[in-house]
C-alpha atoms as one frame of an Amber mdcrd trajectory, in Angstrom:
protein
 127.489 258.615 164.639 128.796 256.426 167.487 128.788 257.964 170.979 130.524
 256.384 173.936 128.224 255.089 176.740 127.820 257.076 179.907 130.660 256.874
 182.352 130.046 255.325 185.712 129.999 257.842 188.533 132.992 256.352 190.310
 135.206 256.570 187.230 134.013 260.075 186.438 134.655 261.459 189.922 138.088
 259.845 189.998 138.978 261.666 186.773 137.798 265.147 187.728 141.204 266.449
 188.653 142.592 265.403 185.259 140.469 267.771 183.194 139.173 270.308 185.706
 139.152 273.833 184.306 139.911 276.684 186.672 138.498 280.184 185.951 141.279
 282.579 185.009 143.446 279.907 183.410 145.661 281.544 180.713 144.437 281.177
 177.155 147.694 279.760 175.736 148.777 276.328 174.627 148.081 273.578 177.141
 147.276 269.914 177.479 143.963 268.530 178.592 142.503 265.086 179.155 139.246
 263.749 177.921 137.449 260.931 176.172 136.789 261.443 172.467 133.105 260.632
 172.029 132.597 261.715 168.416 134.248 263.328 165.405 132.648 265.499 162.739
 134.079 267.303 159.734 133.349 270.823 158.535 131.840 272.099 156.366 129.040
 269.883 157.667 127.006 268.117 155.032 123.640 268.902 156.587 122.224 271.744
 158.666 123.334 270.508 162.070 124.946 267.658 164.004 123.733 266.884 167.515
 125.930 264.390 169.368 125.351 263.634 173.044 128.252 264.209 175.470 128.781
 263.454 179.142 131.175 264.950 181.646 134.758 264.753 180.435 133.794 263.727
 176.923 135.109 265.565 173.872 133.680 266.322 170.441 136.423 266.715 167.810
 135.651 269.013 164.871 137.931 268.182 161.966 138.807 270.221 158.923 137.288
 268.821 155.760 139.208 268.756 152.502 137.561 271.801 150.937 136.185 274.329
 153.490 135.970 277.148 150.942 132.931 278.865 152.400 132.890 278.146 156.140
 133.048 281.363 158.197 131.671 280.257 161.553 130.120 277.552 163.710 127.065
 278.125 165.899 127.168 275.951 169.024 124.305 275.154 171.364 124.676 272.946
 174.448 121.565 271.850 176.335 120.977 269.520 179.258 119.150 266.301 178.449
 116.200 265.299 180.614 113.925 267.307 182.869 115.864 267.142 186.138 117.984
 270.276 186.676 121.622 270.391 187.764 123.173 273.054 189.996 124.012 276.184
 187.954 127.650 276.173 186.934 128.200 272.499 187.763 129.525 272.006 184.238
 131.295 274.170 181.684 131.672 274.031 177.928 135.369 274.481 177.107 136.488
 275.104 173.516 140.019 274.317 172.335 141.650 275.248 169.034 144.822 273.959
 167.310 144.154 270.448 168.596 146.122 267.549 167.118 144.761 264.050 167.724
 146.682 262.346 164.918 147.435 258.796 165.952 145.505 259.088 169.197 143.024
 256.295 170.024 139.369 257.086 170.564 139.058 254.648 173.465 139.311 255.888
 177.036 140.778 259.095 178.408 143.756 260.484 176.516 145.929 263.590 176.797
 145.539 266.118 173.993 147.304 269.378 173.240 145.622 272.561 172.129 144.856
 276.180 172.909 141.946 277.029 175.156 139.842 279.443 173.138 136.806 279.983
 175.388 134.871 278.588 178.359 131.183 278.995 179.146 129.446 277.863 182.359
 126.432 275.660 181.722 123.274 276.758 183.516 120.465 274.249 183.605 117.826
 276.898 182.943 118.745 277.518 179.309 121.074 276.149 176.601 124.557 277.616
 176.257 124.917 279.224 172.841 128.048 280.659 171.265 129.623 281.151 167.848
 133.137 280.231 166.778 134.277 282.638 164.047 136.413 280.866 161.429 139.161
 282.646 159.525 138.738 281.994 155.824 141.470 283.088 153.452 139.405 282.168
 150.415 136.537 284.544 151.200 138.639 287.150 153.044 136.782 286.597 156.349
 139.473 287.326 158.959 137.922 288.125 162.377 140.467 289.117 165.014 139.388
 286.423 167.475 138.686 283.834 164.793 140.073 280.316 164.680 142.342 279.175
 161.861 140.818 275.769 161.277 143.584 274.810 158.855 146.092 274.839 161.741
 144.378 272.047 163.683 141.157 270.559 164.931 138.630 272.141 167.276 137.629
 270.327 170.466 134.481 270.887 172.542 134.589 269.377 176.017 131.943 269.116
 178.727 133.956 269.727 181.926 132.596 269.017 185.423 133.502 272.028 187.566
 131.692 271.265 190.834 133.487 268.850 193.159 131.787 265.993 194.936 128.961
 265.484 192.456 126.440 262.794 193.345 125.841 260.141 190.663 122.510 261.723
 189.698 124.406 264.798 188.540 127.708 263.241 187.463 126.028 260.979 184.915
 124.047 263.691 183.108 124.279 264.019 179.323 124.277 267.139 177.148 123.238
 267.600 173.535 125.727 269.626 171.480 124.254 271.116 168.303 126.518 272.466
 165.563 125.303 274.637 162.709 127.754 275.977 160.097 127.763 279.570 158.934
 128.681 279.887 155.288 129.840 282.906 153.314 127.361 284.855 151.227 129.981
 284.883 148.449 130.549 282.282 145.752 133.300 281.270 143.385 134.105 280.945
 139.699 136.645 278.471 138.323 137.906 278.720 134.744 139.201 275.495 133.205
 140.601 274.643 129.780 139.895 271.302 128.113 141.056 269.528 124.979 144.428
 268.588 123.551 147.004 268.790 126.385 149.613 270.551 124.249 147.125 273.154
 123.062 145.781 273.618 126.610 149.298 274.164 127.978 150.016 276.808 125.332
 146.642 278.499 125.881 147.167 278.574 129.643 150.258 280.722 129.145 148.295
 283.209 127.031 145.006 283.131 128.926 143.325 286.422 129.771 140.005 286.582
 131.640 137.693 289.564 132.040 134.586 289.869 134.178 132.284 292.634 133.021
 135.282 294.003 131.044 137.557 294.062 134.103 140.683 291.883 133.970 140.937
 289.253 136.737 143.491 286.657 137.757 142.122 283.286 136.662 144.859 281.260
 138.359 142.725 279.575 141.007 139.298 280.344 142.410 137.718 283.736 141.654
 135.604 284.786 144.677 132.592 286.941 143.807 129.388 288.320 145.264 126.273
 286.519 144.005 124.970 287.748 140.667 125.275 287.398 136.899 128.569 288.230
 135.235 129.812 288.435 131.651 132.934 286.312 131.299 135.285 286.864 128.345
 138.327 284.635 127.808 141.095 285.001 125.266 144.278 283.053 124.610 145.976
 284.479 121.545 144.500 282.955 118.402 143.682 279.717 120.265 140.599 280.908
 122.108 138.201 283.842 122.165 134.789 283.326 123.751 132.271 285.123 125.971
 129.548 283.727 128.218 127.156 284.814 130.942 127.539 283.045 134.280 125.438
 283.067 137.468 127.309 283.014 140.786 125.480 281.611 143.827 126.341 281.877
 147.523 128.689 279.274 149.023 129.107 277.340 145.772 131.595 277.070 142.933
 130.571 277.511 139.304 132.974 275.998 136.780 133.240 277.205 133.195 135.133
 274.995 130.742 136.574 276.345 127.493 138.300 274.408 124.712 141.189 276.161
 122.959 141.749 275.007 119.407 144.638 275.123 116.976 144.207 278.154 114.670
 143.179 276.294 111.514 140.514 276.703 108.844 138.308 273.874 107.607 137.367
 273.514 103.937 134.847 271.214 102.278 133.888 270.937  98.606 130.634 270.740
  96.682 131.915 269.769  93.224 131.126 267.242  90.499 132.945 263.960  91.018
 134.895 264.409  87.781 136.399 267.721  88.922 140.117 267.897  89.643 141.138
 270.146  92.556 144.567 271.607  93.290 145.457 273.564  96.441 148.723 275.499
  96.329 149.803 273.350  93.369 149.051 269.989  95.022 146.191 267.809  93.825
 143.767 266.922  96.602 140.781 264.618  97.034 137.750 266.900  96.984 135.645
 264.242  98.696 137.570 264.716 101.958 137.306 267.933 104.037 140.584 269.811
 104.467 142.256 271.425 107.468 144.645 274.220 106.563 146.566 276.965 108.298
 145.090 280.460 108.029 146.427 282.706 105.298 146.445 283.142 101.512 146.031
 280.036  99.352 145.658 279.347  95.610 142.794 277.099  94.557 142.537 275.618
  91.024 139.620 273.569  89.757 139.681 271.723  86.411 136.523 270.338  84.860
 137.250 268.860  81.447 138.655 271.674  79.304 137.370 274.260  81.759 139.816
 275.571  84.365 139.320 278.239  86.985 141.677 279.480  89.700 141.129 281.752
  92.669 143.192 283.143  95.487 141.449 282.899  98.846 142.223 283.983 102.381
 141.389 281.470 105.103 140.805 282.672 108.659 141.377 280.675 111.851 138.428
 278.795 113.378 136.308 279.310 110.257 134.656 276.781 107.938 134.451 277.247
 104.173 132.530 275.538 101.391 133.882 275.645  97.825 131.744 274.921  94.777
 131.087 275.976  91.188 128.222 278.202  90.142 127.557 277.539  86.429 124.809
 279.172  84.386 123.398 278.132  81.007 123.640 280.967  78.464 121.095 280.953
  75.586 121.321 283.455  72.709 119.111 283.813  69.714 120.731 284.848  66.458
């Protein structure tokens, strides 16, 4: 992660009035100036990110493509080095609904957003706070939460004290971010196979979890545990499986719907003639037939036998001859 070098004291002090936060400022939409020092995306891929920021610098937190499970961000800001700074010389200001699309990352720029919170930085201990994230997928909707889908989040280190000497104005702060994920997980049901069959099965698809019907159109959010999943799509699909749901992860179950046909193979002498519904067939090749009643005729020399049989969908059948030798003594 690239972080901009420390600002010189003269440039920093000249810029104080451009991003100075005043206690009591209304919490509505506003513009602010700062230098973008780093960008990260959430959900974060590891446990924490710890960029270093100086006065006036901004950390941009971007929405990742798939934040299914993010429900909060823990933030910790601590002063680097052993030398203290006057209490309240700096503040951590958090903005929501920030849009930096097309903005350069070089130098100070003007950004728009909504000031969500401000915390004075005391040199004695790190500043810690949590940003609650509204998550429509998991149903986590805190009243003061941030809708991350509506824009980026910006964290800015703002110098509050005027007339800072260079020894204070050039101080750096470590910002640690740790995501909070939902305890819930998700189940996705997918159909695979012939596109035409899949499209037909999708229209008929019914899904039950532990015998309770659920809407399978999209992600099914569940508490962790083991569930019995039953799927049915007319006579194209009927299967059941057990599935384990884990926290903050998606389990995908794939099912293949099949055309409702029966498969028939033969175990007959090579000289046998076979007729199915009046049509001679090659008994060396397995057959695929629609379910229902069929007439089978087998001729072996002068011996002929016929049978009516009922074929069921998704079943396999083997047809052969059982011949006994009869011996009588006269």
